[in-house]
Backbone as ProteinMPNN parsed JSONL, in Angstrom:
{"seq_chain_A": "XXXXXXXXXXXXXXXXXXXXXXXXXXXXXXXXXXXXXXXXXXXXXXXXXXXXXXXXXXXXXXXXXXXXXXX", "coords_chain_A": {"N_chain_A": [[-12.086, -0.774, -0.435], [-11.38, -0.953, -3.894], [-8.769, -2.483, -5.877], [-8.125, -0.856, -8.038], [-9.125, 1.62, -7.148], [-7.425, 2.037, -4.949], [-4.972, 2.198, -6.288], [-5.38, 4.527, -7.812], [-5.694, 6.321, -5.708], [-3.111, 6.441, -4.57], [-1.647, 7.489, -6.668], [0.006, 10.402, -7.712], [0.427, 11.312, -5.154], [2.638, 12.306, -2.533], [4.963, 10.054, -1.646], [6.322, 8.66, 1.276], [9.873, 8.567, 1.92], [11.488, 7.195, 3.668], [11.775, 4.545, 6.165], [8.687, 3.329, 7.476], [6.164, 2.601, 9.913], [3.462, 0.821, 9.254], [1.748, -0.613, 10.669], [1.585, -1.924, 13.981], [3.144, -4.174, 13.92], [4.336, -4.188, 11.473], [6.713, -3.061, 9.437], [7.687, -0.892, 6.87], [10.305, -0.653, 4.818], [11.047, 0.634, 2.397], [8.864, 2.58, 1.107], [8.049, 3.364, -1.541], [8.988, 1.3, -3.207], [7.628, -0.787, -1.998], [4.923, -0.187, -2.683], [5.1, -0.404, -5.492], [5.864, -3.121, -5.861], [3.687, -4.458, -4.668], [1.453, -3.635, -6.236], [2.336, -4.56, -8.75], [2.415, -7.335, -8.28], [-0.298, -7.892, -7.835], [-1.374, -7.205, -10.327], [-0.115, -9.11, -11.918], [-1.274, -11.498, -11.122], [-4.464, -11.59, -10.909], [-6.129, -12.822, -8.951], [-8.563, -12.6, -6.648], [-8.827, -13.714, -4.024], [-6.222, -14.628, -3.432], [-4.911, -12.234, -3.399], [-5.771, -10.844, -1.194], [-4.134, -10.396, 1.211], [-2.233, -8.605, 0.166], [-3.808, -6.431, -0.622], [-4.804, -5.7, 1.855], [-2.431, -4.8, 3.124], [-1.816, -2.626, 1.463], [-4.004, -1.028, 2.032], [-3.527, -0.527, 4.747], [-1.231, 1.029, 4.489], [-2.283, 3.249, 3.159], [-4.059, 4.201, 5.137], [-2.176, 4.84, 7.116], [-0.838, 6.948, 5.85], [-2.922, 8.816, 5.629], [-3.439, 9.286, 8.347], [-1.115, 10.512, 9.072], [-0.946, 12.948, 7.852], [-0.42, 12.836, 5.099], [-2.196, 12.629, 3.11]], "CA_chain_A": [[-11.64, -0.158, -1.669], [-10.882, -1.861, -4.921], [-7.367, -2.294, -6.24], [-8.062, 0.32, -8.915], [-9.313, 2.805, -6.298], [-6.183, 2.214, -4.194], [-3.947, 2.662, -7.228], [-5.688, 5.927, -8.109], [-5.469, 7.121, -4.505], [-1.679, 6.638, -4.383], [-1.081, 8.253, -7.781], [0.089, 11.836, -7.508], [0.687, 11.643, -3.753], [4.034, 12.214, -2.116], [5.177, 8.824, -0.887], [7.476, 8.827, 2.17], [11.076, 7.93, 1.403], [12.149, 6.381, 4.686], [10.99, 3.475, 6.78], [7.479, 3.695, 8.226], [5.427, 1.498, 10.537], [2.064, 0.925, 8.843], [1.025, -1.373, 11.686], [2.53, -2.118, 15.084], [4.022, -5.301, 13.621], [4.68, -4.171, 10.051], [7.574, -1.945, 9.046], [7.963, -0.803, 5.439], [11.603, 0.005, 4.679], [11.057, 1.486, 1.205], [7.456, 2.679, 0.736], [7.841, 3.414, -2.997], [9.179, -0.057, -3.713], [6.516, -1.542, -1.425], [3.76, 0.04, -3.531], [5.347, -0.951, -6.823], [5.833, -4.586, -5.792], [2.334, -4.919, -4.369], [0.603, -3.453, -7.412], [2.81, -5.476, -9.794], [1.981, -8.687, -7.923], [-1.741, -7.974, -8.048], [-1.616, -7.188, -11.766], [0.39, -10.359, -12.484], [-2.23, -12.561, -10.8], [-5.62, -10.875, -10.357], [-6.956, -13.689, -8.117], [-8.979, -11.805, -5.488], [-8.538, -14.381, -2.754], [-4.772, -14.647, -3.229], [-4.428, -10.865, -3.233], [-6.316, -10.225, 0.021], [-3.087, -9.827, 2.085], [-1.622, -7.453, -0.499], [-4.77, -5.327, -0.544], [-4.823, -5.279, 3.263], [-1.228, -3.998, 3.394], [-1.98, -1.354, 0.758], [-4.985, -0.263, 2.807], [-2.829, -0.064, 5.955], [-0.346, 2.131, 4.094], [-3.161, 4.397, 2.879], [-4.529, 4.693, 6.426], [-1.043, 5.491, 7.76], [-0.603, 8.241, 5.177], [-4.013, 9.721, 6.028], [-3.269, 9.627, 9.755], [0.113, 11.284, 9.244], [-0.987, 14.15, 7.041], [0.139, 12.609, 3.76], [-3.32, 12.388, 2.19]], "C_chain_A": [[-11.169, -1.231, -2.638], [-9.403, -1.578, -5.18], [-7.217, -1.041, -7.104], [-8.212, 1.61, -8.102], [-8.055, 3.085, -5.471], [-5.082, 2.766, -5.099], [-4.144, 4.146, -7.549], [-5.411, 6.821, -6.91], [-3.981, 7.433, -4.339], [-1.053, 7.482, -5.487], [-1.107, 9.747, -7.455], [0.324, 12.26, -6.066], [2.184, 11.526, -3.478], [4.181, 11.004, -1.199], [6.411, 9.019, -0.011], [8.694, 8.066, 1.633], [11.734, 6.986, 2.407], [11.26, 5.292, 5.233], [9.794, 4.035, 7.562], [6.861, 2.434, 8.817], [3.961, 1.662, 10.157], [1.145, 0.156, 9.786], [2.043, -1.651, 12.78], [3.495, -3.277, 14.838], [4.495, -5.309, 12.167], [5.431, -2.894, 9.674], [7.824, -2.022, 7.54], [9.252, 0.004, 5.28], [11.617, 1.017, 3.538], [9.624, 1.583, 0.671], [7.195, 2.71, -0.778], [7.977, 2.032, -3.612], [8.043, -0.961, -3.23], [5.28, -1.416, -2.31], [3.942, -0.605, -4.902], [5.234, -2.476, -6.818], [4.426, -5.116, -5.54], [1.419, -4.78, -5.588], [1.033, -4.365, -8.561], [2.357, -6.907, -9.529], [0.498, -8.879, -8.18], [-2.056, -8.026, -9.539], [-1.167, -8.492, -12.426], [-0.571, -11.52, -12.251], [-3.444, -11.925, -10.132], [-6.597, -11.743, -9.544], [-7.292, -12.95, -6.812], [-8.593, -12.438, -4.161], [-7.042, -14.369, -2.446], [-4.229, -13.261, -2.927], [-4.95, -10.167, -1.975], [-5.227, -9.656, 0.937], [-2.421, -8.597, 1.477], [-2.523, -6.228, -0.389], [-4.849, -4.804, 0.89], [-3.621, -4.395, 3.575], [-1.289, -2.65, 2.679], [-2.947, -0.445, 1.503], [-4.354, 0.279, 4.08], [-1.9, 1.105, 5.633], [-1.163, 3.393, 3.823], [-3.619, 5.027, 4.192], [-3.398, 5.392, 7.185], [-0.804, 6.863, 7.167], [-1.677, 9.248, 5.561], [-3.828, 10.196, 7.461], [-2.055, 10.518, 10.003], [0.207, 12.472, 8.301], [-0.406, 14.017, 5.653], [-0.958, 12.422, 2.713], [-3.58, 13.563, 1.291]], "O_chain_A": [[-10.634, -2.268, -2.245], [-8.867, -0.557, -4.749], [-6.285, -0.259, -6.915], [-7.499, 2.582, -8.348], [-7.664, 4.241, -5.311], [-4.354, 3.684, -4.721], [-3.188, 4.921, -7.555], [-4.947, 7.95, -7.068], [-3.622, 8.562, -4.004], [-0.028, 8.126, -5.262], [-2.113, 10.278, -6.983], [0.411, 13.455, -5.785], [2.892, 10.745, -4.115], [3.596, 10.949, -0.118], [7.44, 9.49, -0.495], [8.548, 7.041, 0.967], [12.462, 6.073, 2.016], [10.116, 5.139, 4.805], [9.889, 5.073, 8.217], [7.021, 1.338, 8.279], [3.285, 2.548, 10.68], [-0.079, 0.264, 9.707], [3.247, -1.615, 12.525], [4.545, -3.356, 15.475], [4.999, -6.323, 11.684], [4.858, -1.807, 9.605], [8.134, -3.087, 7.007], [9.284, 1.2, 5.573], [12.136, 2.123, 3.688], [9.214, 0.75, -0.136], [6.211, 2.134, -1.24], [7.163, 1.639, -4.448], [7.557, -1.805, -3.982], [4.657, -2.421, -2.653], [3.039, -1.272, -5.406], [4.575, -3.052, -7.684], [4.021, -6.115, -6.136], [0.692, -5.714, -5.927], [0.18, -4.892, -9.275], [1.959, -7.614, -10.455], [0.084, -9.921, -8.689], [-2.909, -8.803, -9.967], [-1.781, -8.93, -13.399], [-0.674, -12.422, -13.083], [-3.453, -11.741, -8.914], [-7.781, -11.415, -9.465], [-6.415, -12.707, -5.983], [-8.085, -11.756, -3.271], [-6.649, -14.122, -1.306], [-3.197, -13.128, -2.27], [-4.601, -9.014, -1.723], [-5.373, -8.528, 1.407], [-2.084, -7.653, 2.192], [-2.057, -5.126, -0.099], [-4.95, -3.596, 1.107], [-3.766, -3.356, 4.219], [-0.857, -1.638, 3.232], [-2.732, 0.764, 1.591], [-4.613, 1.421, 4.459], [-1.794, 2.055, 6.409], [-0.765, 4.487, 4.223], [-3.575, 6.248, 4.344], [-3.626, 6.418, 7.825], [-0.589, 7.832, 7.895], [-1.37, 10.417, 5.795], [-4.034, 11.372, 7.759], [-1.977, 11.198, 11.026], [1.299, 12.944, 7.987], [0.06, 15.005, 5.085], [-0.673, 12.092, 1.562], [-4.49, 13.517, 0.463]]}, "name": "protein", "num_of_chains": 1, "seq": "XXXXXXXXXXXXXXXXXXXXXXXXXXXXXXXXXXXXXXXXXXXXXXXXXXXXXXXXXXXXXXXXXXXXXXX"}
């Protein structure tokens, strides 16, 4: 997915308020802030290679939401 597609996917969805584990080694304490910071960072520097980890984490969050009935 592109960054724009991810952004559109998250828009209008109910984002969890508490901590969630989006991966067995990755806990997100504040999912709303997590999304805001990741998208802001990508927009500030649209370098695809530098943003790969951010996009991966956004994708993991999307997959977690889908798997947990938040899609």
